[in-house]
Amino acid sequence: MTRENHIEESFITKLSDLKYIYRQDIRDKESLEKNFREKFEALNRVRLSEAEFARLRDEIVNPDVFAASKLLREQQYFQREDGTPLHYTLVNIKDWCKNEFEVINQLRMDTDNSNHRYDVIILINGIPVVQIELKTLDITPRKAMQQIVDYKNDPGNGYTNSLLCFMQLFIVSNKTNTYYFSNNRNQHFAFNADEQFLPVYQFADENNKKITHLDDFSDKFLSKCTLGEMISKYMVLVESEQKLLVMRPYQIYAVKAIVNCIEQNRGNGYIWHTTGSGKTLTSFKASTLLKDNPDVEKCLFVVDRKDLDRQTREEFNKFQEGSVEENTNTETLVRRLLSNDYSDKVIVTTIQKLGLALDGNFRKENGQTYKERLEPLKNKRIVFIFDECHRSQFGDNHKAIKEFFPNAQLFGFTGTPIFDDNSTYKKVDGELASYKTTEDIFQKLLHPYTITNAIEDRNVLRFHIDFYKGQGTANAKPGEAIAQQAVAEAILEKHDAATHYKRFNAILATSSINNAIEYYNIFKTLQEKKKAENPDYIPLNIVCVFSPPAQLIAKSGDQQSQKNAADVKQLQEDLEQEKADNQINPEEKKKALMNIIADYNKQYGTNHSINEFDSYYQNVQTRIKDHKYSNKDYPHKNKIDIVIVVDMLLTGFDSKYLNTLYVDKNLRYHGLIQAFSRTNRVLNDTKPYGNILDFRSQQQQVNKAIELFSGEGNESKSREIWLVDPAPVIIEKYQKAVEAMGIFMESQNLVNEPQEVYNLKGDAARINFVKNFKEVQRLRTQLDQYTDLDAEQKELIQTILPEDTLRSYRASYLETAKQLREIQQKEGENAPLGIQQLDFEFVLFASALIDYDYIMGLIADNTDPKSKKQKMTKEQLIKLLSSSSNLMDEKEDLTDYINGLDWEQGQDEKQLKQGYEIFKVEKNAKELATIAHKHGLETAYLKTFTDDIISRMIFDGEKLTDLLEPLELSWKERRVKELALMEDLIPQLKKLAQGREISGLTAYE
């Protein structure tokens, strides 16, 4: 095996070949700062005194990486000792290529709590901006990131209190496999209980071929100017979330293609980047990079307001105040277009406002139309970048722009281009009529990244499609509707499986407003009936959203009503079905929507009205996204299980926790792909695919859409990539995985039974079990979400591994994995290689059903003498509790609490929860008292010490020193005592933290 130091030496040689200066003299904080000072003084042509440099250093070192990243990219101000101002930059921000690029290795940051050593760091003008960690073992992206996370959580690590605060990128490589990702604040840079983390990338060429070998990666990614460009141009600072993003390779190639096209004035072009691949970010970034192009008068970044959720709106409005707020405020757009201010060179606006600005009939009070006021810009060179250019109203906008701005260049981004096959409107040339396509409007494709690419890269998920046949023998014809009552009943029956016991939520797409209203009422009646039949039935939270009839919103005639009506009208421009439906019986539609909103207000304690429709619509979107919170943190009553729509939310809307689309409307081509793509955002292993339940037998339309948008020209290959295997294939894989586990257990001379796992001898055997059973669980998680399993298949799955046995195996897995994880965490790089490589994926074992509320509900049922439900013993309940990783940290306390309960004395859920909280406080107090007594400390002082840590979620080494002060120990004795105390205290602190990260604690683990 190649040793780590050999990889390091060869990598430094490679960087030296790329003209980096190797500085082997920089090995500690002092030499790092000395070098930075020299570079800073040369760049800013200044000589600083010792005191000035110390003050400057203290001013720029910032524990917040987001603030430090802004500082790195902007000009700053410093007042010198004689009162004169110094306007400085840390690096040459005008031309990053002209900075000095250096490489250092084995930098050691010695502090009281830490003596970290960093493999390789790249300096730009003396500032550490890229850290490279080199490995010999086979790394997974998760493990790579975990190591950096651990580094950053160590106290005194340098990332918060030295020049390392400017770190922008991390690279992890074992020579053949290389990943990179951006630095971030802790809340965006941590493994949480759901194992979600920031994207970890592999680099790729323009054809999406991966570049993973460290030498090739260095050539393509780390050449000096490329790296400078990557940090200055292709990293994005997201203000609304205070988050750093690094663009993916395909996003960078798209931006470069547009910028080159503009620099060479080569007409229009479009980017085909699939839905879910970050189009909005790419298109917005392309527009901002044109700010410094002197040949361009203005660059307009054009979005469709109805597609923007609150977060995206906030982001754009932070970039440019009011840019995507009220559609009808077109005055701001016109003023910005006419402004010569540099800050108005790039303008964010909505397609709706742009349409009004170029509408010759739209007159303002002073008698001049917007269009007339814009006359001075007529022949200027203006660039338009459209975030989504497959819109039906695009044809008219395009015509208006080209007529008014003959020198304009137009660029469109789309996930679903319009080809001849899916075009719905024609262009007429003399006698000939042909369909208008994306290519007709934008001339040429500049860069493709299709859904096929994105699925292969795991940037989006595959689809599972259940073409629902109904219960009877009669088959519906393709595109034919079946009775709404039957569809609603099927949805209620399948929703738990489709959404993994409500871990996710769903959209129901209907074919008209009347159908949406009808569905809403059917669900209401059905659920009331179920509740009457079974008081324990928990209804799904079902809401409905469609645009109101604009003509009735304006009825009262006051100015605000007129504005609201104009907003709704513009919102409806691309909602063809809703627009048409609202012309017929508008009063009826308005009344129904008012009732729906009233129900919503009652359910969620809100105060929305039909007149302020957009506020209601935004709240629905936020609530769908709030599904990410656990029921313990955010009760289920606040969430949405199903939202019924007609046209809304089927394009543009993104939520990782939406996994299911129920389809009762005819969809075709781009409309179908757009709607399906609401479900396939990547989360983690609990979400293996996007779930589609089609009630219109649209198999043929699905096949045609895959063929058209695959970008492969090979439909059968694309189907394999896009769609998950049918249930029989996964059942067979599941059976083989269970058999493989049985063979493994036999090889260890053990019976294939869950309790035998505890008799496995040695780490190697336990590692093998973890790998084997993880595969069993992964396949079972997939099968659990298949909605088209018949009775025979369900029975077969049970036969392969009965539910009780599976649950016991899960408990054995969690116990074993927990032991191995402790070795992994304690011994770090000294742990055996097999243990270092293990990735436990506890999230696979987190049951959405067996959560805290569920366990408390079961205890209440089982201790209630009047309950008619089948009784469970304490042992059975504890076994159930042990099978779910989301209760892993509370298992011990809950088990002790259950064992201490009188099983014959009834208590309701509320009393049980209160009792459990009291029990935990008392148990913790006893345990703390035992630890205090063992180590000769006052219990009250130790409690204050732990309370302080938990309230701040920060471990402070100095306060530990203060705690031990009364013992009057020598420094050697104190160090021994500290370690002994912390060994007992860490499990206690972790339990109190309930899965949250305590910064600085890892130094003692």
Short mmCIF file of N, CA, C and O in Angstrom, two decimals, residues 32 36 56-74 76 88 90-91 96 121-122 124 126-131 158-170 183 231 235 244:
data_model
loop_
_atom_site.label_atom_id
_atom_site.label_comp_id
_atom_site.label_asym_id
_atom_site.label_seq_id
_atom_site.Cartn_x
_atom_site.Cartn_y
_atom_site.Cartn_z
N LEU A 32 3.64 31.23 9.52
CA LEU A 32 2.49 31.47 8.62
C LEU A 32 2.15 32.96 8.62
O LEU A 32 1.96 33.58 7.56
N PHE A 36 2.49 35.87 5.64
CA PHE A 36 1.32 36.66 5.24
C PHE A 36 1.63 38.15 5.30
O PHE A 36 1.29 38.92 4.41
N LEU A 56 -4.11 44.69 12.84
CA LEU A 56 -4.70 44.26 11.57
C LEU A 56 -5.07 42.77 11.64
O LEU A 56 -6.17 42.37 11.27
N ARG A 57 -4.10 41.97 12.14
CA ARG A 57 -4.34 40.53 12.23
C ARG A 57 -5.58 40.24 13.11
O ARG A 57 -6.44 39.45 12.74
N ASP A 58 -5.67 40.94 14.24
CA ASP A 58 -6.81 40.71 15.14
C ASP A 58 -8.13 41.14 14.50
O ASP A 58 -9.18 40.56 14.77
N GLU A 59 -8.05 42.18 13.65
CA GLU A 59 -9.27 42.66 12.98
C GLU A 59 -9.75 41.68 11.91
O GLU A 59 -10.94 41.49 11.73
N ILE A 60 -8.81 41.06 11.17
CA ILE A 60 -9.25 40.22 10.05
C ILE A 60 -9.56 38.78 10.45
O ILE A 60 -10.36 38.12 9.80
N VAL A 61 -8.94 38.29 11.53
CA VAL A 61 -9.22 36.91 11.95
C VAL A 61 -10.63 36.88 12.54
O VAL A 61 -10.92 37.58 13.51
N ASN A 62 -11.49 36.08 11.92
CA ASN A 62 -12.91 36.08 12.29
C ASN A 62 -13.37 34.65 12.47
O ASN A 62 -13.22 33.83 11.56
N PRO A 63 -13.96 34.32 13.63
CA PRO A 63 -14.39 32.93 13.83
C PRO A 63 -15.51 32.50 12.88
O PRO A 63 -15.77 31.32 12.70
N ASP A 64 -16.18 33.49 12.25
CA ASP A 64 -17.28 33.20 11.32
C ASP A 64 -16.72 33.10 9.89
O ASP A 64 -16.30 34.09 9.31
N VAL A 65 -16.72 31.89 9.34
CA VAL A 65 -16.11 31.68 8.02
C VAL A 65 -16.85 32.46 6.92
O VAL A 65 -16.25 32.89 5.94
N PHE A 66 -18.15 32.69 7.10
CA PHE A 66 -18.91 33.44 6.09
C PHE A 66 -18.43 34.89 6.06
O PHE A 66 -18.17 35.45 4.98
N ALA A 67 -18.27 35.49 7.25
CA ALA A 67 -17.78 36.88 7.33
C ALA A 67 -16.35 36.96 6.79
O ALA A 67 -16.01 37.89 6.04
N ALA A 68 -15.52 35.97 7.13
CA ALA A 68 -14.13 35.95 6.66
C ALA A 68 -14.08 35.84 5.13
O ALA A 68 -13.25 36.48 4.47
N SER A 69 -14.99 35.06 4.57
CA SER A 69 -15.01 34.86 3.11
C SER A 69 -15.39 36.15 2.38
O SER A 69 -14.90 36.42 1.28
N LYS A 70 -16.27 36.94 2.99
CA LYS A 70 -16.62 38.24 2.38
C LYS A 70 -15.42 39.18 2.44
O LYS A 70 -15.12 39.90 1.49
N LEU A 71 -14.73 39.16 3.58
CA LEU A 71 -13.54 39.98 3.80
C LEU A 71 -12.48 39.68 2.74
O LEU A 71 -11.81 40.58 2.23
N LEU A 72 -12.34 38.41 2.41
CA LEU A 72 -11.33 37.96 1.45
C LEU A 72 -11.58 38.53 0.05
O LEU A 72 -10.65 38.72 -0.73
N ARG A 73 -12.86 38.78 -0.27
CA ARG A 73 -13.22 39.15 -1.64
C ARG A 73 -13.44 40.65 -1.83
O ARG A 73 -13.79 41.08 -2.92
N GLU A 74 -13.32 41.44 -0.77
CA GLU A 74 -13.67 42.87 -0.88
C GLU A 74 -12.52 43.76 -0.42
O GLU A 74 -11.63 43.33 0.30
N GLN A 76 -10.97 46.55 1.95
CA GLN A 76 -11.22 46.83 3.37
C GLN A 76 -10.55 48.15 3.77
O GLN A 76 -9.75 48.70 3.03
N TYR A 88 -7.20 48.53 1.77
CA TYR A 88 -6.37 47.38 1.40
C TYR A 88 -7.22 46.20 0.93
O TYR A 88 -8.43 46.15 1.17
N LEU A 90 -6.70 41.73 0.85
CA LEU A 90 -5.84 40.64 1.33
C LEU A 90 -5.17 39.92 0.17
O LEU A 90 -4.07 39.39 0.30
N VAL A 91 -5.89 39.88 -0.95
CA VAL A 91 -5.33 39.28 -2.17
C VAL A 91 -5.62 40.24 -3.31
O VAL A 91 -6.42 41.17 -3.17
N TRP A 96 -6.91 37.53 -9.82
CA TRP A 96 -6.46 36.50 -8.86
C TRP A 96 -5.23 35.73 -9.38
O TRP A 96 -4.47 35.18 -8.60
N ILE A 121 -1.51 22.52 2.63
CA ILE A 121 -2.35 23.72 2.53
C ILE A 121 -1.83 24.59 1.40
O ILE A 121 -0.62 24.77 1.24
N ILE A 122 -2.77 25.11 0.61
CA ILE A 122 -2.40 26.05 -0.46
C ILE A 122 -2.64 27.47 0.04
O ILE A 122 -3.70 27.78 0.60
N ILE A 124 -2.78 31.52 -0.97
CA ILE A 124 -2.84 32.53 -2.03
C ILE A 124 -2.51 33.85 -1.36
O ILE A 124 -3.21 34.30 -0.45
N GLY A 126 -0.29 34.35 0.77
CA GLY A 126 -0.05 34.11 2.19
C GLY A 126 -1.27 33.70 2.98
O GLY A 126 -1.17 33.38 4.16
N ILE A 127 -2.44 33.72 2.34
CA ILE A 127 -3.69 33.35 3.03
C ILE A 127 -3.98 31.87 2.78
O ILE A 127 -4.03 31.44 1.63
N PRO A 128 -4.20 31.06 3.83
CA PRO A 128 -4.54 29.64 3.61
C PRO A 128 -5.98 29.52 3.08
O PRO A 128 -6.92 29.90 3.78
N VAL A 129 -6.13 29.01 1.86
CA VAL A 129 -7.48 28.96 1.27
C VAL A 129 -7.94 27.55 0.90
O VAL A 129 -9.13 27.30 0.77
N VAL A 130 -6.99 26.61 0.74
CA VAL A 130 -7.39 25.24 0.38
C VAL A 130 -6.60 24.27 1.26
O VAL A 130 -5.39 24.37 1.36
N GLN A 131 -7.33 23.35 1.89
CA GLN A 131 -6.67 22.32 2.70
C GLN A 131 -6.86 20.97 2.01
O GLN A 131 -7.97 20.63 1.61
N GLY A 158 -7.64 26.31 15.12
CA GLY A 158 -7.06 27.27 14.17
C GLY A 158 -8.07 27.83 13.18
O GLY A 158 -7.87 28.91 12.64
N TYR A 159 -9.18 27.12 12.94
CA TYR A 159 -10.15 27.62 11.95
C TYR A 159 -10.90 28.85 12.45
O TYR A 159 -11.49 29.57 11.66
N THR A 160 -10.89 29.06 13.76
CA THR A 160 -11.64 30.21 14.28
C THR A 160 -10.73 31.29 14.84
O THR A 160 -11.16 32.41 15.05
N ASN A 161 -9.44 30.95 15.09
CA ASN A 161 -8.60 31.91 15.82
C ASN A 161 -7.27 32.20 15.14
O ASN A 161 -6.34 32.67 15.76
N SER A 162 -7.18 31.86 13.85
CA SER A 162 -5.94 32.14 13.12
C SER A 162 -6.29 32.42 11.67
O SER A 162 -7.46 32.44 11.29
N LEU A 163 -5.26 32.57 10.83
CA LEU A 163 -5.51 32.83 9.40
C LEU A 163 -6.24 31.67 8.72
O LEU A 163 -6.77 31.83 7.61
N LEU A 164 -6.33 30.51 9.38
CA LEU A 164 -7.08 29.38 8.80
C LEU A 164 -8.57 29.70 8.71
O LEU A 164 -9.32 28.95 8.08
N CYS A 165 -9.02 30.78 9.31
CA CYS A 165 -10.44 31.16 9.22
C CYS A 165 -10.83 31.49 7.79
O CYS A 165 -12.01 31.51 7.45
N PHE A 166 -9.82 31.74 6.90
CA PHE A 166 -10.12 32.07 5.50
C PHE A 166 -10.23 30.83 4.61
O PHE A 166 -10.41 30.96 3.41
N MET A 167 -10.13 29.65 5.20
CA MET A 167 -10.18 28.42 4.41
C MET A 167 -11.47 28.36 3.58
O MET A 167 -12.56 28.49 4.12
N GLN A 168 -11.32 28.18 2.27
CA GLN A 168 -12.48 28.17 1.37
C GLN A 168 -12.90 26.77 0.94
O GLN A 168 -14.07 26.45 0.85
N LEU A 169 -11.88 25.95 0.65
CA LEU A 169 -12.17 24.62 0.09
C LEU A 169 -11.39 23.54 0.82
O LEU A 169 -10.26 23.77 1.26
N PHE A 170 -12.01 22.37 0.89
CA PHE A 170 -11.32 21.18 1.39
C PHE A 170 -11.26 20.15 0.27
O PHE A 170 -12.23 19.97 -0.48
N ASN A 183 -15.89 25.06 2.62
CA ASN A 183 -15.94 25.28 4.06
C ASN A 183 -17.27 25.96 4.39
O ASN A 183 -17.91 26.52 3.50
N ILE A 231 -12.24 30.19 -6.79
CA ILE A 231 -12.56 30.87 -5.53
C ILE A 231 -13.22 32.23 -5.78
O ILE A 231 -14.17 32.61 -5.10
N MET A 235 -17.44 30.44 -6.61
CA MET A 235 -18.01 30.17 -5.29
C MET A 235 -19.08 31.23 -5.07
O MET A 235 -18.93 32.37 -5.51
N LEU A 244 -21.66 29.19 2.20
CA LEU A 244 -20.76 29.19 1.04
C LEU A 244 -21.11 28.00 0.15
O LEU A 244 -21.25 26.88 0.65
#
